[in-house]
Amino acid sequence: MTEQPRELKLGAILEGVGADHATWRDPDLAGDASIDIDWYIENARLAEAAKFDLVFIVDSPFITPDTAPHFLNRLEPLTLLSAIAVSTKKIGLVGTLTTSYWEPYNVARQFGSLDHISKGRAGWNVVTTGLEGAAQNYGRAEHFDHAVRYARAREFVEVVQGLWDSYEDDAFPRDKATGVFLDKRKQHRLDHKGAHFSVAGPLALSRSRQGQPVIFQAGESSEGRNLGALIAEATFASAEDFEAGQAYYRDLKARAAALGRDAESIKVMPGLSPIIAETDAQAQAIAAAERAQLDVKKLLVQLGRAFNYHDFSQYDLDAPFPDLTGVTLNSYKGRAERIIRISAAENLTLRQAAYRFGVFRSDFVGSPETIAKEIERWFTGRAADGFNLRVTRPKDFALFRERVVPILQARGLFRTEYAHDTLRGHLGLKVPENRHTLARRQTPAIAAE
Ligand SMILES: Cc1cc2nc3c(=O)[nH]c(=O)nc-3n(C[C@H](O)[C@H](O)[C@H](O)COP(=O)(O)O)c2cc1C
């Protein structure tokens, strides 16, 4: 049970020149923002000054010449977050790494190190990677099947968390007088042998102040939600509108409760791309102007991304959404299925589908007051526990920090000061007890050893 009043959570997705095809042309945004460490540090500090819970780095190991600008040329998340860690003091640091093309030992070590470097502020966004081309960057001819990806992910996270508990918290007496550096009884091998991984351990790294890094997860399909329900302490969700947000929220938390978890403790944080201006009319005018400038060819690329960059330019734009029999759904399966379902149910043409699914659709358009109200509606209506704001254009981020956040604070929804200095603290999550210490406490025979 969570005793404290519910508090809105805010993350800042530091997305340089943007995950769409238009943002990079903003005159105030440097063209190399996605590879400029100073850009990231500056924005992480601004997010920290606004008391955000965390910064969030998305990542994917495959691109094509048509990929959106930020993805084309960007920094690797763990390296980047280490630099942000030493340039900030309080804000959480969440990085995305795929369970399909890494080894659990590496990942445990990297995030464990980030957790120490940041003094307990690390989080890992667990993804299974949608794009099939990633396989060829890691010596495989074919991408793992969707179901296999999720089975691997489950075992991967279990191994990583096991490795993070290699040392009990009092394993190192470092007693210079007696010469005892390590209490060997408190170092534990993992000896994991599973369907996908074989890892002996122990990891050469102790736990941080927050016990273990926080587990985020992103996946939309039923398999993705099952994984989230099992492992996630927070999810990065995509919600098309308020009702879809509520449906996902209910569904994820019901799946978690069915597994015996405290569903309230899992934070659902959809992405947020608001259009903010002084007045609602001005914001609507900006939205309309942006829409008028969209290039349908680029929207088709964005639409195709969910289908492993399927080439939609081959179809008639004004004919009904094409029959995709035979096109792979192994990529962003949950999203691809949703696009097919909605296009059929609403009789969308390909052009309409491109405008609907090829952009970050947003119900958040208006004055700072309107945006704050909408955030409150999603929060109190249980469509979200918080949001991950896409940070690109300087003016947009300034409006959010300087105009929207104070309204949220005045309404008692969002903190005015940090009460903690770990990511777990910010998110109201418990520090997990080391499993070996717990076993020792619970089993008298072990305790007497
Ligand atoms: C909101 C959201 C964000 C995601 N972000 C990433 C990402 O940054 N990197 C990545 O490799 N995969 C990302 N994924 C992909 C998932 O990990 C997964 O491989 C893919 O979506 C297929 O799973 P699904 O059908 O359950 O969605 C994301 C998925 C969702 C729904």
Short mmCIF file of C-alpha atoms and ligand atoms in Angstrom, two decimals:
data_model
loop_
_atom_site.label_atom_id
_atom_site.label_comp_id
_atom_site.label_asym_id
_atom_site.label_seq_id
_atom_site.Cartn_x
_atom_site.Cartn_y
_atom_site.Cartn_z
CA MET A 1 0.00 0.00 0.00
CA THR A 2 1.19 3.51 -0.77
CA GLU A 3 0.51 5.78 2.20
CA GLN A 4 1.64 9.11 0.81
CA PRO A 5 -0.65 11.27 -1.34
CA ARG A 6 -0.23 10.62 -5.04
CA GLU A 7 2.28 12.99 -6.65
CA LEU A 8 2.67 13.64 -10.37
CA LYS A 9 5.94 12.38 -11.91
CA LEU A 10 7.78 14.22 -14.67
CA GLY A 11 10.54 12.97 -16.94
CA ALA A 12 12.43 14.86 -19.65
CA ILE A 13 13.20 12.86 -22.79
CA LEU A 14 16.33 14.61 -24.04
CA GLU A 15 15.78 14.20 -27.76
CA GLY A 16 18.18 16.71 -29.39
CA VAL A 17 16.96 17.57 -32.87
CA GLY A 18 13.81 15.48 -32.50
CA ALA A 19 12.39 12.08 -33.37
CA ASP A 20 10.23 13.62 -36.10
CA HIS A 21 11.32 15.10 -39.43
CA ALA A 22 10.44 18.77 -38.80
CA THR A 23 11.78 19.89 -35.40
CA TRP A 24 15.45 20.12 -36.41
CA ARG A 25 14.68 23.13 -38.63
CA ASP A 26 13.75 25.31 -35.64
CA PRO A 27 16.14 28.32 -35.79
CA ASP A 28 16.79 28.19 -32.02
CA LEU A 29 17.85 24.54 -32.00
CA ALA A 30 21.49 23.74 -32.84
CA GLY A 31 21.77 21.25 -35.68
CA ASP A 32 24.21 19.09 -33.70
CA ALA A 33 22.20 19.08 -30.43
CA SER A 34 21.89 15.27 -30.46
CA ILE A 35 25.66 14.79 -30.26
CA ASP A 36 26.52 17.86 -28.18
CA ILE A 37 27.12 16.91 -24.53
CA ASP A 38 26.73 20.54 -23.51
CA TRP A 39 23.18 20.54 -24.91
CA TYR A 40 22.29 17.50 -22.82
CA ILE A 41 23.91 18.81 -19.65
CA GLU A 42 22.24 22.20 -20.00
CA ASN A 43 18.81 20.64 -20.45
CA ALA A 44 19.31 18.11 -17.66
CA ARG A 45 20.21 20.99 -15.34
CA LEU A 46 17.15 22.95 -16.44
CA ALA A 47 14.97 19.88 -15.79
CA GLU A 48 16.59 19.51 -12.37
CA ALA A 49 15.98 23.17 -11.53
CA ALA A 50 12.30 22.55 -12.41
CA LYS A 51 12.35 19.53 -10.00
CA PHE A 52 11.74 16.88 -12.66
CA ASP A 53 12.00 13.29 -11.45
CA LEU A 54 14.27 12.14 -14.23
CA VAL A 55 15.82 12.55 -17.62
CA PHE A 56 15.13 9.77 -20.10
CA ILE A 57 17.27 8.63 -23.03
CA VAL A 58 15.67 6.53 -25.78
CA ASP A 59 17.83 4.35 -28.00
CA SER A 60 17.77 1.83 -30.81
CA PRO A 61 20.60 -0.01 -32.57
CA PHE A 62 19.49 0.35 -36.22
CA ILE A 63 19.02 3.20 -38.70
CA THR A 64 18.35 3.77 -42.40
CA PRO A 65 18.99 6.91 -44.52
CA ASP A 66 15.33 7.91 -43.93
CA THR A 67 15.44 7.61 -40.13
CA ALA A 68 14.40 10.77 -38.21
CA PRO A 69 17.21 13.27 -37.46
CA HIS A 70 17.78 12.58 -33.74
CA PHE A 71 18.08 8.83 -34.35
CA LEU A 72 20.51 9.33 -37.25
CA ASN A 73 23.33 10.73 -35.14
CA ARG A 74 23.21 10.57 -31.32
CA LEU A 75 25.19 9.62 -28.23
CA GLU A 76 25.15 6.19 -26.61
CA PRO A 77 22.92 6.31 -23.48
CA LEU A 78 25.23 5.00 -20.74
CA THR A 79 28.21 7.10 -21.79
CA LEU A 80 25.94 10.12 -22.06
CA LEU A 81 24.23 9.54 -18.69
CA SER A 82 27.59 9.19 -16.93
CA ALA A 83 28.49 12.67 -18.09
CA ILE A 84 25.10 14.01 -16.98
CA ALA A 85 25.51 12.21 -13.63
CA VAL A 86 28.56 14.24 -12.66
CA SER A 87 26.95 17.47 -13.87
CA THR A 88 23.74 17.16 -11.80
CA LYS A 89 22.91 16.30 -8.18
CA LYS A 90 19.33 15.14 -7.76
CA ILE A 91 17.62 14.24 -10.99
CA GLY A 92 17.09 10.56 -11.97
CA LEU A 93 18.93 9.18 -15.01
CA VAL A 94 17.10 6.61 -17.10
CA GLY A 95 18.69 4.97 -20.14
CA THR A 96 17.29 2.55 -22.70
CA LEU A 97 19.13 -0.69 -23.46
CA THR A 98 17.85 -3.66 -25.40
CA THR A 99 17.70 -7.17 -23.98
CA SER A 100 17.88 -8.61 -27.49
CA TYR A 101 21.48 -7.70 -28.30
CA TRP A 102 23.41 -7.39 -25.07
CA GLU A 103 24.66 -9.69 -22.36
CA PRO A 104 23.15 -9.42 -18.87
CA TYR A 105 26.59 -9.31 -17.26
CA ASN A 106 27.52 -6.18 -19.27
CA VAL A 107 24.22 -4.47 -18.57
CA ALA A 108 24.34 -5.23 -14.83
CA ARG A 109 27.82 -3.76 -14.73
CA GLN A 110 27.01 -0.66 -16.76
CA PHE A 111 23.84 0.34 -14.90
CA GLY A 112 25.37 -0.68 -11.57
CA SER A 113 28.27 1.65 -12.33
CA LEU A 114 25.94 4.49 -13.35
CA ASP A 115 24.07 3.96 -10.09
CA HIS A 116 27.30 4.46 -8.13
CA ILE A 117 28.52 7.35 -10.27
CA SER A 118 25.19 9.13 -9.74
CA LYS A 119 24.89 8.08 -6.07
CA GLY A 120 21.64 6.18 -6.56
CA ARG A 121 19.90 7.88 -9.47
CA ALA A 122 20.05 5.26 -12.24
CA GLY A 123 17.16 3.62 -14.08
CA TRP A 124 17.12 1.11 -16.94
CA ASN A 125 14.42 1.25 -19.61
CA VAL A 126 14.09 -2.37 -20.72
CA VAL A 127 13.23 -2.73 -24.42
CA THR A 128 13.34 -5.69 -26.78
CA THR A 129 14.02 -3.69 -30.00
CA GLY A 130 11.47 -3.45 -32.76
CA LEU A 131 13.61 -3.00 -35.86
CA GLU A 132 14.74 -6.20 -37.54
CA GLY A 133 17.88 -4.68 -39.07
CA ALA A 134 19.44 -4.55 -35.60
CA ALA A 135 20.19 -8.27 -35.98
CA GLN A 136 22.79 -7.57 -38.64
CA ASN A 137 24.66 -5.19 -36.37
CA TYR A 138 25.10 -8.00 -33.87
CA GLY A 139 26.18 -10.90 -36.06
CA ARG A 140 22.76 -12.45 -36.57
CA ALA A 141 21.07 -13.07 -39.92
CA GLU A 142 17.58 -12.60 -38.48
CA HIS A 143 15.93 -10.63 -35.72
CA PHE A 144 14.55 -12.64 -32.82
CA ASP A 145 10.88 -13.47 -33.07
CA HIS A 146 8.62 -11.18 -30.97
CA ALA A 147 7.73 -13.98 -28.50
CA VAL A 148 11.38 -15.01 -28.15
CA ARG A 149 12.39 -11.39 -27.56
CA TYR A 150 10.01 -11.20 -24.62
CA ALA A 151 11.09 -14.57 -23.19
CA ARG A 152 14.73 -13.44 -23.39
CA ALA A 153 13.85 -10.10 -21.80
CA ARG A 154 12.23 -11.78 -18.82
CA GLU A 155 15.24 -14.00 -18.17
CA PHE A 156 17.68 -11.17 -18.92
CA VAL A 157 16.19 -8.90 -16.24
CA GLU A 158 16.09 -11.75 -13.73
CA VAL A 159 19.83 -12.34 -14.29
CA VAL A 160 20.72 -8.65 -14.10
CA GLN A 161 18.83 -8.21 -10.83
CA GLY A 162 20.46 -11.36 -9.47
CA LEU A 163 23.89 -9.99 -10.33
CA TRP A 164 23.09 -6.65 -8.69
CA ASP A 165 22.63 -8.57 -5.40
CA SER A 166 26.07 -10.23 -5.63
CA TYR A 167 27.18 -8.42 -2.46
CA GLU A 168 25.16 -7.91 0.69
CA ASP A 169 25.27 -4.34 1.90
CA ASP A 170 27.74 -5.09 4.71
CA ALA A 171 30.01 -7.34 2.61
CA PHE A 172 33.03 -5.04 2.87
CA PRO A 173 34.28 -4.48 6.46
CA ARG A 174 37.47 -2.90 4.99
CA ASP A 175 38.98 -3.31 8.44
CA LYS A 176 42.52 -2.03 8.15
CA ALA A 177 43.43 -3.18 11.67
CA THR A 178 42.47 -6.85 11.11
CA GLY A 179 43.20 -6.90 7.40
CA VAL A 180 39.68 -8.05 6.45
CA PHE A 181 38.58 -6.32 3.26
CA LEU A 182 35.74 -8.66 2.27
CA ASP A 183 33.44 -10.80 4.37
CA LYS A 184 33.43 -13.75 1.97
CA ARG A 185 30.12 -15.11 3.28
CA LYS A 186 28.46 -12.01 1.91
CA GLN A 187 29.65 -12.40 -1.66
CA HIS A 188 27.27 -14.59 -3.73
CA ARG A 189 27.59 -16.37 -7.05
CA LEU A 190 24.48 -16.44 -9.21
CA ASP A 191 25.07 -19.73 -11.04
CA HIS A 192 22.24 -19.01 -13.45
CA LYS A 193 21.59 -21.53 -16.20
CA GLY A 194 18.45 -20.78 -18.19
CA ALA A 195 16.97 -21.14 -21.66
CA HIS A 196 18.80 -18.07 -22.98
CA PHE A 197 21.65 -17.20 -20.61
CA SER A 198 24.27 -18.89 -18.53
CA VAL A 199 25.90 -16.58 -15.99
CA ALA A 200 27.97 -17.61 -12.99
CA GLY A 201 28.67 -14.31 -11.26
CA PRO A 202 29.34 -12.72 -8.89
CA LEU A 203 29.34 -9.22 -10.35
CA ALA A 204 32.38 -7.22 -9.27
CA LEU A 205 30.25 -4.35 -7.98
CA SER A 206 28.31 -3.72 -4.79
CA ARG A 207 24.86 -2.12 -4.52
CA SER A 208 24.29 1.63 -4.51
CA ARG A 209 22.35 3.76 -2.04
CA GLN A 210 19.07 2.93 -3.77
CA GLY A 211 19.77 -0.82 -3.66
CA GLN A 212 19.24 -1.46 -7.35
CA PRO A 213 18.61 0.75 -10.39
CA VAL A 214 14.91 1.36 -11.12
CA ILE A 215 13.37 -0.79 -13.87
CA PHE A 216 11.43 1.03 -16.59
CA GLN A 217 9.88 -0.84 -19.51
CA ALA A 218 8.33 0.05 -22.87
CA GLY A 219 6.16 -2.30 -24.91
CA GLU A 220 2.60 -2.07 -26.16
CA SER A 221 1.55 -5.62 -27.18
CA SER A 222 -0.01 -8.09 -24.80
CA GLU A 223 3.39 -9.76 -24.35
CA GLY A 224 4.93 -6.34 -23.72
CA ARG A 225 2.34 -5.53 -21.06
CA ASN A 226 2.86 -8.90 -19.39
CA LEU A 227 6.56 -8.17 -19.11
CA GLY A 228 5.81 -4.71 -17.72
CA ALA A 229 3.37 -6.14 -15.21
CA LEU A 230 6.05 -8.56 -14.03
CA ILE A 231 9.20 -6.42 -13.88
CA ALA A 232 8.43 -2.71 -14.31
CA GLU A 233 8.57 -0.14 -11.54
CA ALA A 234 7.59 2.43 -14.18
CA THR A 235 6.52 2.19 -17.81
CA PHE A 236 7.13 4.44 -20.78
CA ALA A 237 3.79 4.17 -22.49
CA SER A 238 2.36 5.57 -25.70
CA ALA A 239 -1.25 6.69 -25.43
CA GLU A 240 -3.10 8.10 -28.42
CA ASP A 241 -5.71 9.89 -26.33
CA PHE A 242 -7.20 10.06 -22.82
CA GLU A 243 -9.41 6.99 -23.23
CA ALA A 244 -6.55 4.91 -24.67
CA GLY A 245 -4.38 6.10 -21.77
CA GLN A 246 -6.98 5.00 -19.24
CA ALA A 247 -7.42 1.64 -20.95
CA TYR A 248 -3.65 0.96 -20.92
CA TYR A 249 -3.34 2.12 -17.30
CA ARG A 250 -6.17 -0.15 -16.12
CA ASP A 251 -4.92 -3.08 -18.14
CA LEU A 252 -1.28 -2.86 -17.02
CA LYS A 253 -2.18 -2.45 -13.36
CA ALA A 254 -4.72 -5.31 -13.50
CA ARG A 255 -2.03 -7.57 -14.98
CA ALA A 256 0.39 -6.53 -12.21
CA ALA A 257 -2.22 -7.06 -9.46
CA ALA A 258 -2.97 -10.53 -10.87
CA LEU A 259 0.72 -11.34 -10.31
CA GLY A 260 0.38 -10.27 -6.68
CA ARG A 261 2.18 -6.95 -7.08
CA ASP A 262 1.24 -3.61 -5.53
CA ALA A 263 -0.04 -2.08 -8.77
CA GLU A 264 -0.18 1.41 -7.24
CA SER A 265 3.61 1.42 -6.95
CA ILE A 266 4.09 1.05 -10.75
CA LYS A 267 4.29 4.48 -12.38
CA VAL A 268 2.71 4.80 -15.83
CA MET A 269 4.41 7.63 -17.73
CA PRO A 270 3.26 8.27 -21.33
CA GLY A 271 5.29 10.42 -23.70
CA LEU A 272 4.15 14.06 -23.95
CA SER A 273 4.62 16.45 -26.91
CA PRO A 274 2.53 19.51 -26.06
CA ILE A 275 2.05 22.62 -28.19
CA ILE A 276 2.02 25.56 -25.78
CA ALA A 277 1.39 29.26 -26.49
CA GLU A 278 0.06 32.28 -24.60
CA THR A 279 -3.53 31.55 -25.59
CA ASP A 280 -5.45 28.49 -26.75
CA ALA A 281 -6.14 30.19 -30.09
CA GLN A 282 -2.43 30.81 -30.67
CA ALA A 283 -1.54 27.23 -29.79
CA GLN A 284 -4.23 25.89 -32.13
CA ALA A 285 -2.91 28.16 -34.89
CA ILE A 286 0.64 26.81 -34.36
CA ALA A 287 -0.68 23.25 -34.46
CA ALA A 288 -2.56 23.96 -37.69
CA ALA A 289 0.48 25.62 -39.28
CA GLU A 290 2.71 22.70 -38.31
CA ARG A 291 0.20 20.30 -39.75
CA ALA A 292 0.04 22.23 -43.01
CA GLN A 293 3.81 21.96 -43.38
CA LEU A 294 4.00 18.21 -42.85
CA ASP A 295 5.51 16.29 -45.74
CA VAL A 296 3.35 13.26 -46.41
CA LYS A 297 6.32 11.27 -47.79
CA LYS A 298 8.06 11.60 -44.42
CA LEU A 299 4.88 10.69 -42.59
CA LEU A 300 4.75 7.49 -44.61
CA VAL A 301 8.29 6.68 -43.41
CA GLN A 302 7.22 7.25 -39.80
CA LEU A 303 4.13 5.11 -40.35
CA GLY A 304 6.27 2.39 -41.92
CA ARG A 305 8.64 2.31 -38.94
CA ALA A 306 6.08 0.32 -36.93
CA PHE A 307 6.16 -2.27 -39.72
CA ASN A 308 9.96 -2.53 -39.81
CA TYR A 309 10.17 0.46 -42.23
CA HIS A 310 7.72 -1.07 -44.69
CA ASP A 311 7.59 1.08 -47.85
CA PHE A 312 4.15 2.71 -47.87
CA SER A 313 5.04 4.99 -50.81
CA GLN A 314 4.06 2.13 -53.16
CA TYR A 315 0.32 2.50 -52.37
CA ASP A 316 -2.34 4.99 -53.49
CA LEU A 317 -2.56 7.68 -50.81
CA ASP A 318 -6.30 8.16 -51.21
CA ALA A 319 -7.28 4.51 -51.38
CA PRO A 320 -8.30 2.68 -48.19
CA PHE A 321 -5.43 1.72 -45.85
CA PRO A 322 -3.66 -1.14 -47.70
CA ASP A 323 -4.07 -4.83 -47.00
CA LEU A 324 -0.81 -5.75 -45.26
CA THR A 325 -1.13 -9.52 -45.43
CA GLY A 326 2.40 -10.87 -45.66
CA VAL A 327 4.02 -7.73 -44.18
CA THR A 328 5.94 -8.46 -40.98
CA LEU A 329 4.34 -7.69 -37.62
CA ASN A 330 7.47 -8.83 -35.83
CA SER A 331 8.72 -5.27 -35.40
CA TYR A 332 6.69 -2.83 -33.24
CA LYS A 333 3.97 -5.45 -33.07
CA GLY A 334 1.65 -3.74 -30.57
CA ARG A 335 1.72 -0.46 -32.50
CA ALA A 336 1.40 -2.14 -35.90
CA GLU A 337 -1.66 -4.09 -34.77
CA ARG A 338 -3.21 -0.92 -33.38
CA ILE A 339 -2.68 0.96 -36.67
CA ILE A 340 -4.28 -1.87 -38.67
CA ARG A 341 -7.19 -2.15 -36.22
CA ILE A 342 -8.03 1.56 -36.08
CA SER A 343 -7.54 2.10 -39.83
CA ALA A 344 -10.05 -0.67 -40.55
CA ALA A 345 -12.54 0.36 -37.85
CA GLU A 346 -12.55 4.00 -38.98
CA ASN A 347 -12.22 3.32 -42.72
CA LEU A 348 -9.09 5.48 -42.96
CA THR A 349 -7.35 6.13 -46.26
CA LEU A 350 -3.58 5.75 -46.30
CA ARG A 351 -3.25 9.55 -46.27
CA GLN A 352 -5.46 9.81 -43.17
CA ALA A 353 -3.51 7.02 -41.45
CA ALA A 354 -0.23 8.77 -42.27
CA TYR A 355 -1.45 12.00 -40.65
CA ARG A 356 -2.86 10.11 -37.69
CA PHE A 357 0.01 7.72 -36.90
CA GLY A 358 2.99 9.37 -38.61
CA VAL A 359 3.16 12.24 -36.08
CA PHE A 360 3.24 12.40 -32.30
CA ARG A 361 -0.47 13.05 -31.95
CA SER A 362 -1.25 15.29 -29.02
CA ASP A 363 -4.35 16.24 -27.08
CA PHE A 364 -2.13 18.74 -25.31
CA VAL A 365 -2.51 21.94 -27.32
CA GLY A 366 -3.24 25.25 -25.62
CA SER A 367 -2.25 27.90 -23.10
CA PRO A 368 -0.16 26.92 -20.06
CA GLU A 369 -3.41 26.81 -18.05
CA THR A 370 -5.04 24.46 -20.58
CA ILE A 371 -1.99 22.16 -20.69
CA ALA A 372 -1.85 22.00 -16.87
CA LYS A 373 -5.58 21.21 -16.73
CA GLU A 374 -5.18 18.43 -19.28
CA ILE A 375 -2.25 16.97 -17.32
CA GLU A 376 -4.38 17.07 -14.18
CA ARG A 377 -7.27 15.37 -16.00
CA TRP A 378 -5.02 12.51 -17.13
CA PHE A 379 -3.49 12.22 -13.65
CA THR A 380 -6.70 12.27 -11.63
CA GLY A 381 -8.54 10.23 -14.29
CA ARG A 382 -5.91 7.49 -13.96
CA ALA A 383 -4.69 7.66 -17.52
CA ALA A 384 -1.18 8.46 -16.23
CA ASP A 385 0.88 8.75 -13.05
CA GLY A 386 3.11 11.23 -14.80
CA PHE A 387 4.58 12.10 -18.19
CA ASN A 388 7.81 11.92 -20.13
CA LEU A 389 8.09 15.29 -21.88
CA ARG A 390 9.92 15.33 -25.21
CA VAL A 391 12.58 18.05 -24.91
CA THR A 392 13.85 19.55 -28.16
CA ARG A 393 13.06 23.20 -28.97
CA PRO A 394 14.34 25.61 -26.26
CA LYS A 395 11.23 27.81 -26.34
CA ASP A 396 8.85 24.90 -25.82
CA PHE A 397 10.81 23.54 -22.87
CA ALA A 398 11.02 27.02 -21.32
CA LEU A 399 7.26 27.47 -21.58
CA PHE A 400 6.67 24.12 -19.92
CA ARG A 401 9.14 24.76 -17.07
CA GLU A 402 8.30 28.40 -16.48
CA ARG A 403 4.57 28.45 -17.13
CA VAL A 404 3.10 24.96 -16.80
CA VAL A 405 5.14 23.53 -13.88
CA PRO A 406 4.27 26.44 -11.52
CA ILE A 407 0.56 25.84 -12.14
CA LEU A 408 0.99 22.13 -11.35
CA GLN A 409 2.87 23.11 -8.19
CA ALA A 410 0.25 25.65 -7.14
CA ARG A 411 -2.40 22.94 -7.46
CA GLY A 412 -0.39 20.65 -5.19
CA LEU A 413 0.16 18.10 -7.94
CA PHE A 414 3.92 18.47 -8.31
CA ARG A 415 6.78 19.01 -5.85
CA THR A 416 8.32 22.44 -5.25
CA GLU A 417 11.50 20.95 -3.73
CA TYR A 418 13.14 17.56 -3.92
CA ALA A 419 12.44 15.50 -0.80
CA HIS A 420 14.97 12.82 -1.82
CA ASP A 421 18.18 12.45 -3.73
CA THR A 422 17.74 9.02 -5.32
CA LEU A 423 15.50 8.03 -8.23
CA ARG A 424 13.69 5.52 -6.02
CA GLY A 425 13.08 8.31 -3.54
CA HIS A 426 11.61 10.60 -6.21
CA LEU A 427 9.30 7.87 -7.51
CA GLY A 428 8.23 6.74 -4.02
CA LEU A 429 9.70 3.26 -4.56
CA LYS A 430 11.06 1.05 -1.80
CA VAL A 431 14.76 0.15 -1.63
CA PRO A 432 14.70 -3.61 -2.34
CA GLU A 433 16.40 -5.62 0.38
CA ASN A 434 19.31 -7.74 -0.82
CA ARG A 435 17.85 -11.22 -1.48
CA HIS A 436 20.63 -13.01 0.39
CA THR A 437 20.27 -10.79 3.45
CA LEU A 438 16.53 -11.41 3.32
CA ALA A 439 17.04 -15.18 3.08
CA ARG A 440 19.50 -15.05 5.99
CA ARG A 441 16.94 -13.15 8.08
CA GLN A 442 14.09 -15.46 7.15
CA THR A 443 15.95 -18.78 7.54
CA PRO A 444 17.31 -19.36 11.05
CA ALA A 445 19.75 -22.03 9.80
CA ILE A 446 21.40 -19.52 7.50
CA ALA A 447 21.32 -16.83 10.19
CA ALA A 448 23.17 -19.13 12.60
CA GLU A 449 25.94 -19.86 10.07
C1 LIG B 1 6.42 3.75 -25.98
C2 LIG B 1 7.46 2.81 -26.51
C3 LIG B 1 8.80 3.20 -26.52
C4 LIG B 1 9.80 2.35 -27.00
N1 LIG B 1 11.09 2.77 -27.02
C5 LIG B 1 12.05 1.96 -27.54
C6 LIG B 1 13.40 2.39 -27.62
O1 LIG B 1 13.76 3.49 -27.21
N2 LIG B 1 14.30 1.54 -28.17
C7 LIG B 1 13.97 0.29 -28.66
O2 LIG B 1 14.84 -0.43 -29.13
N3 LIG B 1 12.70 -0.14 -28.59
C8 LIG B 1 11.75 0.67 -28.06
N4 LIG B 1 10.46 0.23 -28.00
C9 LIG B 1 10.20 -1.09 -28.62
C10 LIG B 1 9.85 -2.24 -27.71
O3 LIG B 1 10.86 -2.53 -26.83
C11 LIG B 1 9.53 -3.49 -28.53
O4 LIG B 1 10.63 -4.10 -29.08
C12 LIG B 1 8.59 -3.25 -29.67
O5 LIG B 1 7.74 -2.23 -29.41
C13 LIG B 1 7.75 -4.47 -29.87
O6 LIG B 1 7.07 -4.77 -28.71
P1 LIG B 1 5.54 -4.42 -28.51
O7 LIG B 1 4.84 -5.08 -29.66
O8 LIG B 1 5.24 -5.03 -27.18
O9 LIG B 1 5.36 -2.95 -28.49
C14 LIG B 1 9.44 1.07 -27.50
C15 LIG B 1 8.11 0.68 -27.48
C16 LIG B 1 7.10 1.51 -26.98
C17 LIG B 1 5.68 1.04 -26.99
#
